[in-house]
Amino acid sequence: MKKGFIESKEYMFQEEAEERVDNRNVSGYRVKTITAGRQRECEIYPIFSRRSFVRGKNYAPTKESVEKYNKKQAQKRLIRLLNANFTAADVWGTFTYDEAHMPTDLIGAKKFMQRYLRRLEYWMKKHGCGPLKYVYVTEHIDDGKKVRIHHHIVMNFPDRDLAEKKWGGGARTQVRRLQPDEKGLEGLARYITKSRTVKYEKMWASSKNLKKPKVSISDTAITRRKAERIVRSYDDATAIIEKMNPNYRMTELHVSTSEFINGAYIHAKMFYKGDEKG
């Protein structure tokens, strides 16, 4: 079994409130808390009392399942990275090429984007705006004759009109203010990585000055009994998780169980209610 990969089923609490957790060989639950800007997540998963806890000796995930899982994890990392570094004061844009400037391959597109970013960095340094922060995703379509390429970029460049003017690739450009919601920039992250051509191995490129999300781990915050209550009752889940995270309001909750591995796998998303970042 590939490390970290669990093929599971997910269900809504209201529909399957009678679902019970098989906690055999589960000694406790680990809580991994990830804070990125105003967003916080809790990943809760079992700790086992035995090394061998996988049911089904012949179980092996399919290639498609592993690729889907890996892309999902890469998207999750991108969502957290954007939430940790960008706010409504920043911008995102889509940049395309006309026929005269269309790169012949992805290497050429990367070089073109790097020259563009250097122009923005130079302008910000010259005008005392601080360092440029950015994350960009490149999508491409190969129609057999030409590789059509465009970019989505999230950045802290202060002038939308100037960002479009400095592109230099011809065709259409559009730069807009970011509009985070209670999920932060999750919707945007999913949108700019929706294409099948965006592979999880190289899903995005970014500046080196970005903050990493804050991560903490506890093996005592959630008992087996509390995990059972979270699975069986959405109201109990809300009360337990919000008590663990003062000043945060839970916005989303998912529970997964697996026919191959005991225990429950819980993922809660929260939004900071205060005026400042949590």
CSV table of C-alpha atoms in Angstrom, one decimal:
chain,number,residue,atom,x,y,z
A,1,MET,CA,0.0,0.0,0.0
A,2,LYS,CA,1.4,3.4,-1.0
A,3,LYS,CA,2.4,5.4,2.1
A,4,GLY,CA,-0.3,7.8,3.3
A,5,PHE,CA,-2.9,6.4,0.9
A,6,ILE,CA,-6.2,5.2,2.1
A,7,GLU,CA,-9.1,4.3,-0.2
A,8,SER,CA,-12.1,5.3,1.8
A,9,LYS,CA,-15.8,6.3,1.7
A,10,GLU,CA,-17.1,9.6,2.8
A,11,TYR,CA,-20.6,10.3,4.0
A,12,MET,CA,-22.9,13.0,5.3
A,13,PHE,CA,-23.8,12.9,9.0
A,14,GLN,CA,-27.5,13.6,8.4
A,15,GLU,CA,-27.9,10.6,6.2
A,16,GLU,CA,-25.8,8.0,8.1
A,17,ALA,CA,-25.9,9.1,11.7
A,18,GLU,CA,-26.0,5.4,12.8
A,19,GLU,CA,-22.5,4.8,11.3
A,20,ARG,CA,-20.3,3.3,14.0
A,21,VAL,CA,-16.5,3.5,14.2
A,22,ASP,CA,-14.5,0.3,14.4
A,23,ASN,CA,-11.9,1.3,17.0
A,24,ARG,CA,-10.3,-2.2,17.4
A,25,ASN,CA,-6.5,-1.8,17.7
A,26,VAL,CA,-6.9,2.0,17.8
A,27,SER,CA,-5.1,3.4,20.9
A,28,GLY,CA,-6.1,7.0,20.4
A,29,TYR,CA,-6.4,9.8,17.8
A,30,ARG,CA,-3.9,12.3,16.5
A,31,VAL,CA,-5.0,15.9,15.8
A,32,LYS,CA,-3.0,17.8,13.2
A,33,THR,CA,-3.9,21.5,13.1
A,34,ILE,CA,-3.0,23.6,10.1
A,35,THR,CA,-3.4,27.4,10.3
A,36,ALA,CA,-3.1,29.4,7.1
A,37,GLY,CA,-4.2,33.1,7.4
A,38,ARG,CA,-7.8,33.2,8.7
A,39,GLN,CA,-8.4,29.5,7.8
A,40,ARG,CA,-7.7,26.6,10.1
A,41,GLU,CA,-8.1,22.9,9.5
A,42,CYS,CA,-8.0,19.9,11.9
A,43,GLU,CA,-7.1,16.5,10.5
A,44,ILE,CA,-8.0,13.8,13.0
A,45,TYR,CA,-6.8,10.2,12.4
A,46,PRO,CA,-6.2,7.1,14.5
A,47,ILE,CA,-3.1,5.9,16.2
A,48,PHE,CA,-2.8,2.1,16.2
A,49,SER,CA,-1.7,-0.2,19.0
A,50,ARG,CA,-0.4,-2.7,16.5
A,51,ARG,CA,1.8,-2.3,13.5
A,52,SER,CA,-0.4,-4.5,11.3
A,53,PHE,CA,-3.8,-2.8,11.0
A,54,VAL,CA,-4.6,-3.2,7.3
A,55,ARG,CA,-7.4,-5.6,6.6
A,56,GLY,CA,-7.1,-7.5,3.3
A,57,LYS,CA,-3.7,-8.9,2.4
A,58,ASN,CA,-4.3,-8.6,-1.3
A,59,TYR,CA,-5.4,-4.9,-1.2
A,60,ALA,CA,-3.5,-2.6,-3.6
A,61,PRO,CA,-4.7,0.9,-4.7
A,62,THR,CA,-5.1,1.4,-8.5
A,63,LYS,CA,-2.9,3.7,-10.4
A,64,GLU,CA,-5.8,6.0,-11.1
A,65,SER,CA,-6.8,6.1,-7.4
A,66,VAL,CA,-3.2,7.0,-6.4
A,67,GLU,CA,-3.0,9.8,-9.0
A,68,LYS,CA,-6.3,11.2,-7.8
A,69,TYR,CA,-5.2,11.1,-4.2
A,70,ASN,CA,-1.8,12.8,-5.0
A,71,LYS,CA,-3.5,15.5,-7.0
A,72,LYS,CA,-6.0,16.1,-4.2
A,73,GLN,CA,-3.1,16.4,-1.7
A,74,ALA,CA,-1.2,18.8,-4.0
A,75,GLN,CA,-4.3,21.0,-4.3
A,76,LYS,CA,-4.7,21.0,-0.5
A,77,ARG,CA,-1.1,22.3,-0.2
A,78,LEU,CA,-1.7,25.0,-2.8
A,79,ILE,CA,-4.9,26.1,-1.0
A,80,ARG,CA,-3.1,26.5,2.3
A,81,LEU,CA,-0.2,28.3,0.7
A,82,LEU,CA,-2.5,30.9,-0.9
A,83,ASN,CA,-4.4,31.4,2.3
A,84,ALA,CA,-1.2,31.8,4.3
A,85,ASN,CA,0.2,34.5,2.0
A,86,PHE,CA,-2.5,36.5,0.2
A,87,THR,CA,-5.5,38.6,1.2
A,88,ALA,CA,-8.1,40.9,-0.4
A,89,ALA,CA,-5.4,43.5,-0.8
A,90,ASP,CA,-3.7,41.3,-3.4
A,91,VAL,CA,-4.6,40.3,-7.0
A,92,TRP,CA,-4.8,37.4,-9.4
A,93,GLY,CA,-4.7,37.4,-13.2
A,94,THR,CA,-5.0,35.3,-16.3
A,95,PHE,CA,-2.3,35.8,-19.0
A,96,THR,CA,-2.4,34.5,-22.5
A,97,TYR,CA,-0.3,34.7,-25.7
A,98,ASP,CA,-1.1,35.9,-29.2
A,99,GLU,CA,0.2,33.9,-32.2
A,100,ALA,CA,3.4,36.0,-32.4
A,101,HIS,CA,4.4,35.4,-28.8
A,102,MET,CA,3.1,31.9,-28.3
A,103,PRO,CA,5.9,29.7,-26.7
A,104,THR,CA,6.7,26.5,-28.5
A,105,ASP,CA,6.8,24.5,-25.3
A,106,LEU,CA,6.5,24.7,-21.5
A,107,ILE,CA,10.2,25.5,-21.1
A,108,GLY,CA,9.7,28.6,-23.3
A,109,ALA,CA,6.6,29.6,-21.3
A,110,LYS,CA,8.5,29.3,-18.0
A,111,LYS,CA,11.2,31.6,-19.4
A,112,PHE,CA,8.7,34.1,-20.6
A,113,MET,CA,6.9,34.2,-17.2
A,114,GLN,CA,10.2,34.6,-15.4
A,115,ARG,CA,11.1,37.6,-17.5
A,116,TYR,CA,7.7,39.1,-16.7
A,117,LEU,CA,8.1,38.5,-13.0
A,118,ARG,CA,11.5,40.2,-13.1
A,119,ARG,CA,9.9,43.3,-14.6
A,120,LEU,CA,7.4,43.4,-11.8
A,121,GLU,CA,10.1,42.8,-9.1
A,122,TYR,CA,12.2,45.6,-10.5
A,123,TRP,CA,9.2,48.0,-10.5
A,124,MET,CA,8.3,47.2,-6.9
A,125,LYS,CA,11.9,47.6,-5.7
A,126,LYS,CA,12.2,50.9,-7.5
A,127,HIS,CA,9.0,52.3,-6.0
A,128,GLY,CA,9.6,50.9,-2.4
A,129,CYS,CA,6.8,48.4,-2.5
A,130,GLY,CA,8.6,45.6,-0.9
A,131,PRO,CA,9.4,42.2,-2.4
A,132,LEU,CA,7.1,40.5,-5.0
A,133,LYS,CA,5.2,37.5,-3.8
A,134,TYR,CA,3.6,35.2,-6.3
A,135,VAL,CA,2.3,31.7,-7.1
A,136,TYR,CA,1.5,30.8,-10.7
A,137,VAL,CA,0.0,27.8,-12.5
A,138,THR,CA,0.5,27.0,-16.2
A,139,GLU,CA,-2.1,25.3,-18.3
A,140,HIS,CA,-1.5,24.0,-21.8
A,141,ILE,CA,-3.4,22.2,-24.6
A,142,ASP,CA,-1.6,20.3,-27.3
A,143,ASP,CA,-3.8,20.1,-30.4
A,144,GLY,CA,-1.2,18.3,-32.4
A,145,LYS,CA,-0.1,21.4,-34.3
A,146,LYS,CA,0.6,23.9,-31.6
A,147,VAL,CA,0.8,24.0,-27.8
A,148,ARG,CA,-1.6,26.5,-26.5
A,149,ILE,CA,-0.4,27.9,-23.2
A,150,HIS,CA,-1.8,30.3,-20.6
A,151,HIS,CA,-1.0,31.2,-17.0
A,152,HIS,CA,-2.9,32.0,-13.8
A,153,ILE,CA,-1.0,34.0,-11.2
A,154,VAL,CA,-1.7,35.2,-7.7
A,155,MET,CA,0.5,38.0,-6.5
A,156,ASN,CA,0.9,41.1,-4.3
A,157,PHE,CA,1.6,43.5,-7.2
A,158,PRO,CA,-0.2,46.8,-6.2
A,159,ASP,CA,-1.3,48.1,-9.7
A,160,ARG,CA,-3.7,46.0,-11.7
A,161,ASP,CA,-3.5,48.1,-14.9
A,162,LEU,CA,0.3,48.1,-14.8
A,163,ALA,CA,0.5,44.4,-14.2
A,164,GLU,CA,-1.5,43.9,-17.5
A,165,LYS,CA,0.6,46.5,-19.4
A,166,LYS,CA,3.9,44.8,-18.4
A,167,TRP,CA,2.8,41.4,-19.6
A,168,GLY,CA,4.1,41.7,-23.2
A,169,GLY,CA,2.7,38.4,-24.5
A,170,GLY,CA,-0.1,40.0,-26.5
A,171,ALA,CA,-3.6,38.6,-26.5
A,172,ARG,CA,-5.9,39.1,-23.5
A,173,THR,CA,-4.9,39.7,-19.9
A,174,GLN,CA,-7.2,40.2,-16.9
A,175,VAL,CA,-6.0,41.1,-13.4
A,176,ARG,CA,-8.6,41.3,-10.6
A,177,ARG,CA,-8.6,41.9,-6.8
A,178,LEU,CA,-8.8,38.7,-4.7
A,179,GLN,CA,-12.1,38.1,-3.0
A,180,PRO,CA,-11.5,35.6,-0.2
A,181,ASP,CA,-14.6,34.1,1.5
A,182,GLU,CA,-15.1,31.8,4.5
A,183,LYS,CA,-12.9,29.2,2.8
A,184,GLY,CA,-10.3,31.8,2.0
A,185,LEU,CA,-9.0,31.3,-1.5
A,186,GLU,CA,-9.9,27.6,-1.9
A,187,GLY,CA,-12.3,28.2,-4.7
A,188,LEU,CA,-9.7,30.1,-6.7
A,189,ALA,CA,-7.0,27.4,-6.1
A,190,ARG,CA,-9.4,24.7,-7.4
A,191,TYR,CA,-10.3,26.8,-10.4
A,192,ILE,CA,-6.7,27.5,-11.5
A,193,THR,CA,-5.8,23.8,-11.1
A,194,LYS,CA,-8.9,22.3,-12.7
A,195,SER,CA,-7.2,21.4,-16.0
A,196,ARG,CA,-6.1,17.8,-16.5
A,197,THR,CA,-2.9,19.2,-17.9
A,198,VAL,CA,-1.9,20.6,-14.5
A,199,LYS,CA,0.0,17.6,-13.0
A,200,TYR,CA,0.4,17.3,-9.2
A,201,GLU,CA,4.2,16.9,-9.5
A,202,LYS,CA,4.6,20.4,-10.9
A,203,MET,CA,1.2,22.0,-10.1
A,204,TRP,CA,2.6,25.5,-9.4
A,205,ALA,CA,5.7,27.7,-9.2
A,206,SER,CA,6.2,30.3,-6.5
A,207,SER,CA,8.5,32.9,-5.1
A,208,LYS,CA,10.8,31.8,-2.3
A,209,ASN,CA,9.6,34.4,0.2
A,210,LEU,CA,6.2,32.8,1.0
A,211,LYS,CA,5.2,31.9,4.5
A,212,LYS,CA,4.4,28.3,5.3
A,213,PRO,CA,1.2,27.4,7.1
A,214,LYS,CA,1.6,26.8,10.9
A,215,VAL,CA,1.3,23.2,11.9
A,216,SER,CA,0.8,21.7,15.4
A,217,ILE,CA,0.2,18.1,16.5
A,218,SER,CA,-1.5,16.7,19.6
A,219,ASP,CA,-2.1,13.1,20.6
A,220,THR,CA,-4.3,13.9,23.6
A,221,ALA,CA,-6.9,16.4,22.3
A,222,ILE,CA,-9.3,13.8,20.9
A,223,THR,CA,-10.1,10.5,22.7
A,224,ARG,CA,-11.7,7.5,21.0
A,225,ARG,CA,-15.0,8.4,22.7
A,226,LYS,CA,-14.9,11.9,21.3
A,227,ALA,CA,-14.1,10.6,17.8
A,228,GLU,CA,-17.1,8.4,18.1
A,229,ARG,CA,-19.3,11.4,19.0
A,230,ILE,CA,-17.9,13.4,16.1
A,231,VAL,CA,-18.9,10.7,13.7
A,232,ARG,CA,-22.4,10.2,15.1
A,233,SER,CA,-23.5,13.7,15.6
A,234,TYR,CA,-22.8,16.9,13.7
A,235,ASP,CA,-23.9,19.0,16.6
A,236,ASP,CA,-21.5,17.2,19.0
A,237,ALA,CA,-18.7,17.5,16.3
A,238,THR,CA,-19.3,21.3,16.1
A,239,ALA,CA,-19.2,21.7,19.9
A,240,ILE,CA,-16.1,19.6,20.4
A,241,ILE,CA,-14.0,21.1,17.5
A,242,GLU,CA,-15.0,24.7,18.2
A,243,LYS,CA,-14.1,24.2,21.9
A,244,MET,CA,-10.7,23.0,20.8
A,245,ASN,CA,-10.3,26.1,18.6
A,246,PRO,CA,-11.6,29.3,20.4
A,247,ASN,CA,-12.5,32.2,18.1
A,248,TYR,CA,-12.9,29.8,15.2
A,249,ARG,CA,-16.2,28.8,13.6
A,250,MET,CA,-16.5,25.5,11.9
A,251,THR,CA,-17.5,25.8,8.2
A,252,GLU,CA,-17.1,22.3,6.9
A,253,LEU,CA,-16.7,18.8,8.2
A,254,HIS,CA,-16.0,15.5,6.5
A,255,VAL,CA,-15.7,12.0,7.9
A,256,SER,CA,-14.2,9.0,6.1
A,257,THR,CA,-14.1,5.3,7.0
A,258,SER,CA,-12.3,2.6,5.2
A,259,GLU,CA,-13.1,-1.1,4.7
A,260,PHE,CA,-9.4,-1.8,4.9
A,261,ILE,CA,-8.3,0.2,8.0
A,262,ASN,CA,-10.0,0.7,11.4
A,263,GLY,CA,-10.9,4.0,12.9
A,264,ALA,CA,-12.4,7.3,11.5
A,265,TYR,CA,-10.7,10.0,9.5
A,266,ILE,CA,-12.0,13.4,10.3
A,267,HIS,CA,-11.3,16.7,8.5
A,268,ALA,CA,-12.7,20.0,9.8
A,269,LYS,CA,-12.4,23.4,8.3
A,270,MET,CA,-12.7,26.6,10.3
A,271,PHE,CA,-12.8,30.4,9.8
A,272,TYR,CA,-11.3,32.9,12.3
A,273,LYS,CA,-14.0,35.1,13.7
A,274,GLY,CA,-11.8,37.9,15.0
A,275,ASP,CA,-10.5,41.1,13.4
A,276,GLU,CA,-6.9,39.9,13.1
A,277,LYS,CA,-5.3,36.7,11.8
A,278,GLY,CA,-5.4,33.7,14.1
